[in-house]
Short mmCIF file of C-alpha atoms and ligand atoms in Angstrom, two decimals:
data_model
loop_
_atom_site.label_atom_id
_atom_site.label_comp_id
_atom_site.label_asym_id
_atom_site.label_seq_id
_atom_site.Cartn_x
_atom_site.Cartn_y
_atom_site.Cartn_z
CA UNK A 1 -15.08 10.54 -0.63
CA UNK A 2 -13.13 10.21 2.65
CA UNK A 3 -11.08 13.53 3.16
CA UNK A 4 -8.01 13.28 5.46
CA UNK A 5 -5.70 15.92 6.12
CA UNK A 6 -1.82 14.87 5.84
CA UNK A 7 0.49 17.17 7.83
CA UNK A 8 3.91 17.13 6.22
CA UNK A 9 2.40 15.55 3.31
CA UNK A 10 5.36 16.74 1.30
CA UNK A 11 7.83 14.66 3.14
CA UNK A 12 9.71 11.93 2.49
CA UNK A 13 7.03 9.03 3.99
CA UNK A 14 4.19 11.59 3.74
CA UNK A 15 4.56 12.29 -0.19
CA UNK A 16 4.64 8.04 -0.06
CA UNK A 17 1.64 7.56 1.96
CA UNK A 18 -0.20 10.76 -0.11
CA UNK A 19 0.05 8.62 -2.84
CA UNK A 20 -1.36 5.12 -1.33
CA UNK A 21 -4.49 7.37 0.09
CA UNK A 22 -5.60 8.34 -3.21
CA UNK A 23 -4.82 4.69 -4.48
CA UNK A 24 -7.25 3.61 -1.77
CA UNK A 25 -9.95 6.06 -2.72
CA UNK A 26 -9.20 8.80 -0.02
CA UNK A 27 -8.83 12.36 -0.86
CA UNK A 28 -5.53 13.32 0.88
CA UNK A 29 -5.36 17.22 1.54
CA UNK A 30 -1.77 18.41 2.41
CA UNK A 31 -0.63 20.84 4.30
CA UNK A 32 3.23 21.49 4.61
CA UNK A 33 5.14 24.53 5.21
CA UNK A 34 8.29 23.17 3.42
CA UNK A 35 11.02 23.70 5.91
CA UNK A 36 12.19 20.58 5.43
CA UNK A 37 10.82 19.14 1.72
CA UNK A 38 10.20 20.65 -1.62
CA UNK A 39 7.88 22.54 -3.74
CA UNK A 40 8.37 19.98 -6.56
CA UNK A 41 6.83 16.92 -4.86
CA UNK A 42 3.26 18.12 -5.09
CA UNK A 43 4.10 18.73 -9.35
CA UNK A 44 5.55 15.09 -8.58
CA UNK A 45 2.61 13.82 -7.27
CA UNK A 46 0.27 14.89 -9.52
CA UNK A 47 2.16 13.49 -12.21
CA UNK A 48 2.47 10.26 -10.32
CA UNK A 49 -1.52 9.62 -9.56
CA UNK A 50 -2.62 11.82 -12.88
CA UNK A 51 -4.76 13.88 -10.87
CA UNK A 52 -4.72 17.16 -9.13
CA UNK A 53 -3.09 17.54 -5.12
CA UNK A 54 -4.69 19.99 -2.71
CA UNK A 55 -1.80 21.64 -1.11
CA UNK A 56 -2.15 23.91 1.75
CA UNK A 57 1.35 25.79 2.17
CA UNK A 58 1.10 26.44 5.82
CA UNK A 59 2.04 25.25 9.10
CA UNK A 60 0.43 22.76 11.37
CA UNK A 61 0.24 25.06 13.62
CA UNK A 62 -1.62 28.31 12.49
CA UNK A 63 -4.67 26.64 13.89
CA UNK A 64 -6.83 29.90 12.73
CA UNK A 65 -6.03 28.81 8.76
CA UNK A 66 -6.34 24.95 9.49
CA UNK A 67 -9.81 26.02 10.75
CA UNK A 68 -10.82 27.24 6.99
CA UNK A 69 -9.16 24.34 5.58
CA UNK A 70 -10.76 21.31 7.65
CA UNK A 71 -14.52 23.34 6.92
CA UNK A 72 -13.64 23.65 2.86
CA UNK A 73 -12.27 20.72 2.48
CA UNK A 74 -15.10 18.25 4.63
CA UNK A 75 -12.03 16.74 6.48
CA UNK A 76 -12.87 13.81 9.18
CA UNK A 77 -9.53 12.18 9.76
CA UNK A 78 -5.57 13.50 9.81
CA UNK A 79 -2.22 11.49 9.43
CA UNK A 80 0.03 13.51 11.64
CA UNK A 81 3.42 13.93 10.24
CA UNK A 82 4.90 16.75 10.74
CA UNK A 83 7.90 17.31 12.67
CA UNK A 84 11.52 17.30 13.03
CA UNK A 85 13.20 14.61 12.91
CA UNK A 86 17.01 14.80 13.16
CA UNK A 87 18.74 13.13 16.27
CA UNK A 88 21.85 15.22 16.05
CA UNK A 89 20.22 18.38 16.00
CA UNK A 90 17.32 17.80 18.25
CA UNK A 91 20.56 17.39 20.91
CA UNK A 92 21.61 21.10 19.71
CA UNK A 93 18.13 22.54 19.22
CA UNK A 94 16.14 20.90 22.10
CA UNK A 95 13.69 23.79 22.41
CA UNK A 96 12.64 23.68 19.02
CA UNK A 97 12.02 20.14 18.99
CA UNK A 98 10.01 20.44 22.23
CA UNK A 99 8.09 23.45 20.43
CA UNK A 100 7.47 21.92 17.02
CA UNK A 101 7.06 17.83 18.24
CA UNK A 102 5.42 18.30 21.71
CA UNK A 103 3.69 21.44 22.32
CA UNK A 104 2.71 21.83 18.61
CA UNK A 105 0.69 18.23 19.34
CA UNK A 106 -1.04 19.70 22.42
CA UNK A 107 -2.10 22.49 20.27
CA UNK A 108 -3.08 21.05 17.58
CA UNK A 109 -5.48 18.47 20.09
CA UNK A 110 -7.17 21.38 22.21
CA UNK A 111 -7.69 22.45 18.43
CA UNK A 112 -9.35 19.83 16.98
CA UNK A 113 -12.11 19.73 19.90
CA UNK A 114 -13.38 22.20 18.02
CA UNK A 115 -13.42 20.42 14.62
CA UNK A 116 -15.28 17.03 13.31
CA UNK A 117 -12.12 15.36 13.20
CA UNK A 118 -12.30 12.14 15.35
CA UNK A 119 -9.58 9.88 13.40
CA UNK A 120 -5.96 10.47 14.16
CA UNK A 121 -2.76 8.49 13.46
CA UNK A 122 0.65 9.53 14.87
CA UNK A 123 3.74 9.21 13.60
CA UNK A 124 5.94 7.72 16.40
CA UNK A 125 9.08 5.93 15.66
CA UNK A 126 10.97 2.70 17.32
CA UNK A 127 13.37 5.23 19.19
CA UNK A 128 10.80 5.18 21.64
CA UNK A 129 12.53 1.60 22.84
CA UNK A 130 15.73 2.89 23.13
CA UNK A 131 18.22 -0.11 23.32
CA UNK A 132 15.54 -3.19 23.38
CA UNK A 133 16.47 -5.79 25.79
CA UNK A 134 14.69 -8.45 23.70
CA UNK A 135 14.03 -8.87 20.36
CA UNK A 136 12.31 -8.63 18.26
CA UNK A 137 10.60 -5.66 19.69
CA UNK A 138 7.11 -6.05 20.69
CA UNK A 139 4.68 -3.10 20.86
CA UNK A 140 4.66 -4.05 24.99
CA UNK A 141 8.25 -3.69 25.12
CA UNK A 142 9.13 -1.54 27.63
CA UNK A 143 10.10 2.35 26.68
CA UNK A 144 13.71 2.38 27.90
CA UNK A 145 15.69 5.75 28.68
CA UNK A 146 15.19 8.08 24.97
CA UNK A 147 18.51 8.30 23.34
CA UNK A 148 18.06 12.20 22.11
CA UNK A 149 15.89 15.15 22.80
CA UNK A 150 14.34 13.72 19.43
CA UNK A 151 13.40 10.36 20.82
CA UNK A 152 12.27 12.11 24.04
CA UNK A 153 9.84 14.40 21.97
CA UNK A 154 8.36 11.20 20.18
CA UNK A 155 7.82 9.13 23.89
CA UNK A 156 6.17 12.13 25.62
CA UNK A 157 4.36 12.56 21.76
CA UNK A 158 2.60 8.88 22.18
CA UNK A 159 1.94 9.68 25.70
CA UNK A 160 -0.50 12.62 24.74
CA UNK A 161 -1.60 11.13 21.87
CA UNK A 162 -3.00 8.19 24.66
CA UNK A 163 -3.99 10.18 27.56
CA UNK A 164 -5.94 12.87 24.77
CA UNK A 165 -7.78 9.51 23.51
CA UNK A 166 -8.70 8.14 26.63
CA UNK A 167 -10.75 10.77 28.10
CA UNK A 168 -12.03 11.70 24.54
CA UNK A 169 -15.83 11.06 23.37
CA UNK A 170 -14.73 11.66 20.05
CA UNK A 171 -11.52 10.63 19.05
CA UNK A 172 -9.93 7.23 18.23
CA UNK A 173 -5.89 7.23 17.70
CA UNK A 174 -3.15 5.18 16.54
CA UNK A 175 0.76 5.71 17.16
CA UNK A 176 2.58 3.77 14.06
CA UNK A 177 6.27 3.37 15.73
CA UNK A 178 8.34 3.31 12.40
CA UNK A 179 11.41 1.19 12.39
CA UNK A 180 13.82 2.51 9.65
CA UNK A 181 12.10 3.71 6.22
CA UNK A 182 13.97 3.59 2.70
CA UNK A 183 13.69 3.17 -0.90
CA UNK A 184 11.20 5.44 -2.88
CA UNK A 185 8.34 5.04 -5.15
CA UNK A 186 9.27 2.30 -7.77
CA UNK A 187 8.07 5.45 -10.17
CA UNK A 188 11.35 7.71 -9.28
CA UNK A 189 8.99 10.44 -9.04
CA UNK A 190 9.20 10.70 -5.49
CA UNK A 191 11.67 9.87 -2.72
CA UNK A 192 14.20 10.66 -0.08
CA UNK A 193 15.18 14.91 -0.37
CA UNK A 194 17.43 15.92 2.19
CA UNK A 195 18.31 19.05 2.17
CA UNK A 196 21.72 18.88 3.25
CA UNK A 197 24.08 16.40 4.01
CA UNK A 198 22.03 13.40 4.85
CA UNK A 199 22.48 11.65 8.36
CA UNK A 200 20.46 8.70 7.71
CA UNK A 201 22.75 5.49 5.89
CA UNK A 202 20.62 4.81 2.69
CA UNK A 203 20.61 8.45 1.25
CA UNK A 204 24.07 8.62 2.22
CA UNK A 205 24.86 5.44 0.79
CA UNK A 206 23.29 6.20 -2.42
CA UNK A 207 24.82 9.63 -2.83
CA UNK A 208 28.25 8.55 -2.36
CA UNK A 209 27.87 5.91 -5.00
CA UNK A 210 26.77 8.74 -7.30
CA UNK A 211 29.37 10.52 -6.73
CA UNK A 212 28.56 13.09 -4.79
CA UNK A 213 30.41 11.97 -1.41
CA UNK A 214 34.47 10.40 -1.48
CA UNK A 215 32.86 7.41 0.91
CA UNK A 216 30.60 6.22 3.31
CA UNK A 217 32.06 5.93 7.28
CA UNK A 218 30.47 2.75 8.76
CA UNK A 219 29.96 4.11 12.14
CA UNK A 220 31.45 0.98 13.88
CA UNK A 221 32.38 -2.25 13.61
CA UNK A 222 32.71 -3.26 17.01
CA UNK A 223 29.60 -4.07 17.97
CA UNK A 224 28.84 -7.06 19.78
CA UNK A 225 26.69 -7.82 16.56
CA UNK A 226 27.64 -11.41 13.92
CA UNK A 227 29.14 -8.59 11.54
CA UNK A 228 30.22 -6.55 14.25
CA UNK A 229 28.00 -3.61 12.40
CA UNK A 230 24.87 -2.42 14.06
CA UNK A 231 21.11 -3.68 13.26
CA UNK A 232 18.21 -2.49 11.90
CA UNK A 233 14.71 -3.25 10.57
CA UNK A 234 14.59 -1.37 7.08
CA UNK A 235 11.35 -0.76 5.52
CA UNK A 236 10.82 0.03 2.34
CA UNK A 237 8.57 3.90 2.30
CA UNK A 238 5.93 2.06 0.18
CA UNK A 239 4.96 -0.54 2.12
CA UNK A 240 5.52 1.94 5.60
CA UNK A 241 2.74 4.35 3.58
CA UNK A 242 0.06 1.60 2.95
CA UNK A 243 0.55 0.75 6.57
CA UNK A 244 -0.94 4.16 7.26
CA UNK A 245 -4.31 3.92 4.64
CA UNK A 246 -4.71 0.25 6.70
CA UNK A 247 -4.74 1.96 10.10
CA UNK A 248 -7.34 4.48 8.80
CA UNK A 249 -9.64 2.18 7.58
CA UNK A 250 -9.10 0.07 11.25
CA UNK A 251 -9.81 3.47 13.33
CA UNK A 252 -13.04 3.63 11.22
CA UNK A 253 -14.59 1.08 12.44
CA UNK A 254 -13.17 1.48 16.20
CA UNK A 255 -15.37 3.24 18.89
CA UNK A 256 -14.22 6.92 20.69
CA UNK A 257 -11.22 7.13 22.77
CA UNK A 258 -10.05 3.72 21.07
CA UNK A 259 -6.22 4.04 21.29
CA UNK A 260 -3.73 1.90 20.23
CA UNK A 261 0.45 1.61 19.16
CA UNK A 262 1.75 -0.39 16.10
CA UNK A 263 5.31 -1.36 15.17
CA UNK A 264 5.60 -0.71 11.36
CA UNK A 265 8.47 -2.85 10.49
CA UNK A 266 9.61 -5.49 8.16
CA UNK A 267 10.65 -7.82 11.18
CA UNK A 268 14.39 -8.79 9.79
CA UNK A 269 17.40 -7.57 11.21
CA UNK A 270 19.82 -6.14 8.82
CA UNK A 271 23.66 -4.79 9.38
CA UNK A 272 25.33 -2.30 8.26
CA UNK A 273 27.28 -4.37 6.18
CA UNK A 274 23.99 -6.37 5.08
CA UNK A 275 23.05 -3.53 3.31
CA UNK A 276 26.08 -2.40 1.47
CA UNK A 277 26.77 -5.64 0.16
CA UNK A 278 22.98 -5.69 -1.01
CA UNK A 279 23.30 -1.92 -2.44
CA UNK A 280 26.79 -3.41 -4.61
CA UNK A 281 24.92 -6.64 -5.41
CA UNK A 282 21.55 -5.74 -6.55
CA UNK A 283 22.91 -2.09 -8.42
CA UNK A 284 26.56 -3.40 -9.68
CA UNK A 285 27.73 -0.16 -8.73
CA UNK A 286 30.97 -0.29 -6.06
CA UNK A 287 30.71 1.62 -2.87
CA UNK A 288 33.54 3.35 -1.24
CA UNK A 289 33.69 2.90 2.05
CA UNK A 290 35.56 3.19 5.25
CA UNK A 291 35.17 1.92 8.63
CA UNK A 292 35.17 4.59 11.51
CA UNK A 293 34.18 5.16 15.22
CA UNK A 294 30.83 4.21 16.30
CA UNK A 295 28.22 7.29 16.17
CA UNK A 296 27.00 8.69 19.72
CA UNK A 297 23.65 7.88 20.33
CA UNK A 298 23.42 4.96 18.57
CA UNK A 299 21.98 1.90 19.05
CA UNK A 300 23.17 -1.64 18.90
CA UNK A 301 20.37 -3.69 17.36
CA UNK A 302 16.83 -3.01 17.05
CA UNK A 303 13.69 -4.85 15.02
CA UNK A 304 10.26 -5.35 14.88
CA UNK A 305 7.83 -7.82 16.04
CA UNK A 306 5.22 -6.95 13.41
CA UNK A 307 2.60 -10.05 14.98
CA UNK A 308 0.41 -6.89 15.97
CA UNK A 309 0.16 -5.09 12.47
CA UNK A 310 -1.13 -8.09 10.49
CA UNK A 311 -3.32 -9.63 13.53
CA UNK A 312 -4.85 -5.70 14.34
CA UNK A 313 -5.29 -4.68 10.62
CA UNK A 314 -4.07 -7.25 7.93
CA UNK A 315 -0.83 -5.41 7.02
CA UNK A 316 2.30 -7.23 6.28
CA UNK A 317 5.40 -5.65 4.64
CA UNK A 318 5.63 -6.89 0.81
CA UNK A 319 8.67 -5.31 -0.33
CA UNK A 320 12.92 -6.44 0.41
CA UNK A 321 15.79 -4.99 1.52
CA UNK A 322 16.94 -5.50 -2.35
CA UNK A 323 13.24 -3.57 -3.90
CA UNK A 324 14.33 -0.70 -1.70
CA UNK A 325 17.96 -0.76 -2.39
CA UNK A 326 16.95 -0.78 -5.98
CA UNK A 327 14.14 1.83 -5.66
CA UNK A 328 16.65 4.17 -3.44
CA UNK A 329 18.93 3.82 -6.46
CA UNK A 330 16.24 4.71 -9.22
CA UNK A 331 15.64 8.01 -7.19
CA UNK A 332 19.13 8.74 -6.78
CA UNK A 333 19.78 8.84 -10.38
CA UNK A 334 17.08 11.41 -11.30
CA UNK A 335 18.67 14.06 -8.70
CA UNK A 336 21.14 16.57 -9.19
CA UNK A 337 23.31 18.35 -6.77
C1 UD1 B 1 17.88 7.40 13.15
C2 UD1 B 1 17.46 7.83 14.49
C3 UD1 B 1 16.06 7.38 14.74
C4 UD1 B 1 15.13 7.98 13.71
C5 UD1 B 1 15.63 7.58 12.35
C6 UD1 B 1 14.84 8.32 11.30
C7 UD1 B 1 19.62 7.78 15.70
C8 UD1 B 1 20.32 7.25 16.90
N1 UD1 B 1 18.36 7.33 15.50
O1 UD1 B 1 17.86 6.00 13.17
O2 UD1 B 1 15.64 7.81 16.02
O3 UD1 B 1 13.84 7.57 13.92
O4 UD1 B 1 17.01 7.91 12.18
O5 UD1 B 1 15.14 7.83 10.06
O6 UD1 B 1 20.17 8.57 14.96
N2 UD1 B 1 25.26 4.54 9.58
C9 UD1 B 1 26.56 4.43 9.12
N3 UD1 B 1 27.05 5.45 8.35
C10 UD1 B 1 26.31 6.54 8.00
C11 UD1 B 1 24.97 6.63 8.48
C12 UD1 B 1 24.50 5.61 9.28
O7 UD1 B 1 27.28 3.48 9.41
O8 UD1 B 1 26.81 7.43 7.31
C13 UD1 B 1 24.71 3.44 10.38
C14 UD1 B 1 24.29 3.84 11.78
O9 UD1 B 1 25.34 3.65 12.70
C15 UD1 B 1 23.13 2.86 12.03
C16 UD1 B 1 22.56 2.58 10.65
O10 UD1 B 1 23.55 3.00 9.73
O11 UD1 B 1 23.62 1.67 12.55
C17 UD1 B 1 21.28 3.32 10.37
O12 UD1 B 1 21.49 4.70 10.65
P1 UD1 B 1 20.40 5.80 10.29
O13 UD1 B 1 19.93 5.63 8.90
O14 UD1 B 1 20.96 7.12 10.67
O15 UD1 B 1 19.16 5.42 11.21
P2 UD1 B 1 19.11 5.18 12.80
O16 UD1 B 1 20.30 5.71 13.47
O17 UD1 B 1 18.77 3.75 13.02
#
């Protein structure tokens, strides 16, 4: 069986893409310190796939354990995803993000010389674009001025990740730039945990029409956009995860220092608005809401070209805006505050 180690493999697209690995006959071995996820997913999991989850509690970056763990466990390949990912606070916390995102990476490459690992695939995200010019977004789009520490972190991230594989006679890598992943597992056994109050719209959304929030700001309606909301490519986690198991099985069969970048998006643009008035139609359930300033930092419009995913490796989003509304929902109603 093909072992691959998942980094973060307790968060919120790494628990997702855990699960389509051992669909696809992989062995996925986490490790995850759980600074930012919970101990329950891996009980989660198990249930989920009916089978036992290796779980490493550790970080990514105490190399001298991950040594023990890649020779125990036979592992050849590793889905990179852990990291920190909040704009707001990588703008109050830049050093940390540098430390964790950036010089974590280099570490964890002049560590894995030393190991048989020659697959990699990094999680990169479509902040790398900054404000597009053109869209849809093609993977040759140039990499305008990052918007946050965050977005910095994940443009000089793909940059090592490329110049590591290029003079490597070992490695072949893949950068997966993520556009905006929701929903959960259609299960409701896993999903979206953040601690905290939630930044990101869906998880807001969906707590406020539990209940747990009086409303939902819209962070502008000014924009220069048909709704006058801001635009986004939302991908449901499921079909984001399989993405991952497809760009394994593509590095496979790819020679050393292959290296390559992938937009992981549904290719539809989808406003603010789009998705509340999906979230009321598709659940019944009426969202408060009010309409404030825009947000700093964020972008106007933004959405994939996915041309490259399904010509490079056959993958295609399956599931809609309204599955992940609906799946988002699901999860919501199993969580407590
Ligand atoms: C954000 C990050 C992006 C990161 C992604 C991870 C910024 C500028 N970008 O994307 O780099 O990869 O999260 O998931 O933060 N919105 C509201 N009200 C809310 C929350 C959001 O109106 O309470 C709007 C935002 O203005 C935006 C859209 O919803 O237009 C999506 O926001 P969000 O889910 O935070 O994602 P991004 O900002 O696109």
């Amino acid at each position: 069986m093909k072992t691959v180690l998942v980094t973060g493999g307790a968060g919120f697209i790494g628990s997702h893409t855990v699960v389509e690995l051992a669909e696809s006959g992989y062995k996925p071995v986490i490790i995850d310190d759980f600074s930012n996820s919970k101990r329950s997913v891996i009980k989660a999991l198990e249930r989920l796939l009916g089978q036992k989850v290796t779980c490493y509690e550790q970080n990514y970056q105490d190399t001298h354990r991950l040594k023990e763990v890649i020779a125990k466990e036979g592992i050849e390949s590793i889905i990179h995803f852990a990291a920190f990912k909040s704009v707001g606070e990588s703008a109050k916390k830049p050093l940390q993000y540098y430390a964790n995102n950036v010089a974590g990476l280099i570490e964890l490459f002049i560590f894995l010389n030393s190991t048989p690992i020659n697959s990699f695939v990094f999680s990169s995200s479509c902040t790398v674009y900054g404000e597009p010019d053109e869209l849809p977004v093609t993977e040759e789009s140039p990499l305008k001025q990052a918007t946050s520490p965050y977005a910095k972190t994940k443009q000089m991230g793909e940059a090592i990740v490329e110049d590591v594989t290029n003079g490597s006679e070992k490695l072949r890598c893949m950068s997966l730039r993520y556009f905006n992943p929701i929903g959960a597992h259609p299960s409701a056994l896993i999903g979206e945990l953040p601690l905290g109050k939630p930044n990101n719209l869906v998880p807001f959304l969906t707590q406020t029409a539990a209940g747990w929030h009086k409303e939902l700001t819209v962070y502008g309606d000014d924009y220069p956009t048909p709704d006058g909301s801001p635009i986004r490519d939302y991908i449901h986690v499921v079909d984001l995860a399989k993405a991952h198991v497809k760009a394994l099985d593509y590095l496979k069969n790819k020679e050393a220092g292959f290296y390559d970048k992938v937009n992981v998006g549904t290719g539809n643009g989808n406003s603010v608005f789009d998705v509340l008035h999906t979230f009321e139609k598709v659940t019944g359930v009426q969202l408060p809401y009010k309409v404030g300033s825009r947000r700093e930092g964020d972008l106007m419009s933004t959405y994939a070209s996915t041309k490259k995913a399904h010509e490079l490796f056959g993958w295609s989003n399956e599931r809609s805006l309204e599955d992940a509304l609906l799946d988002a929902w699901r999860w919501q109603k199993t969580l407590h505050r």
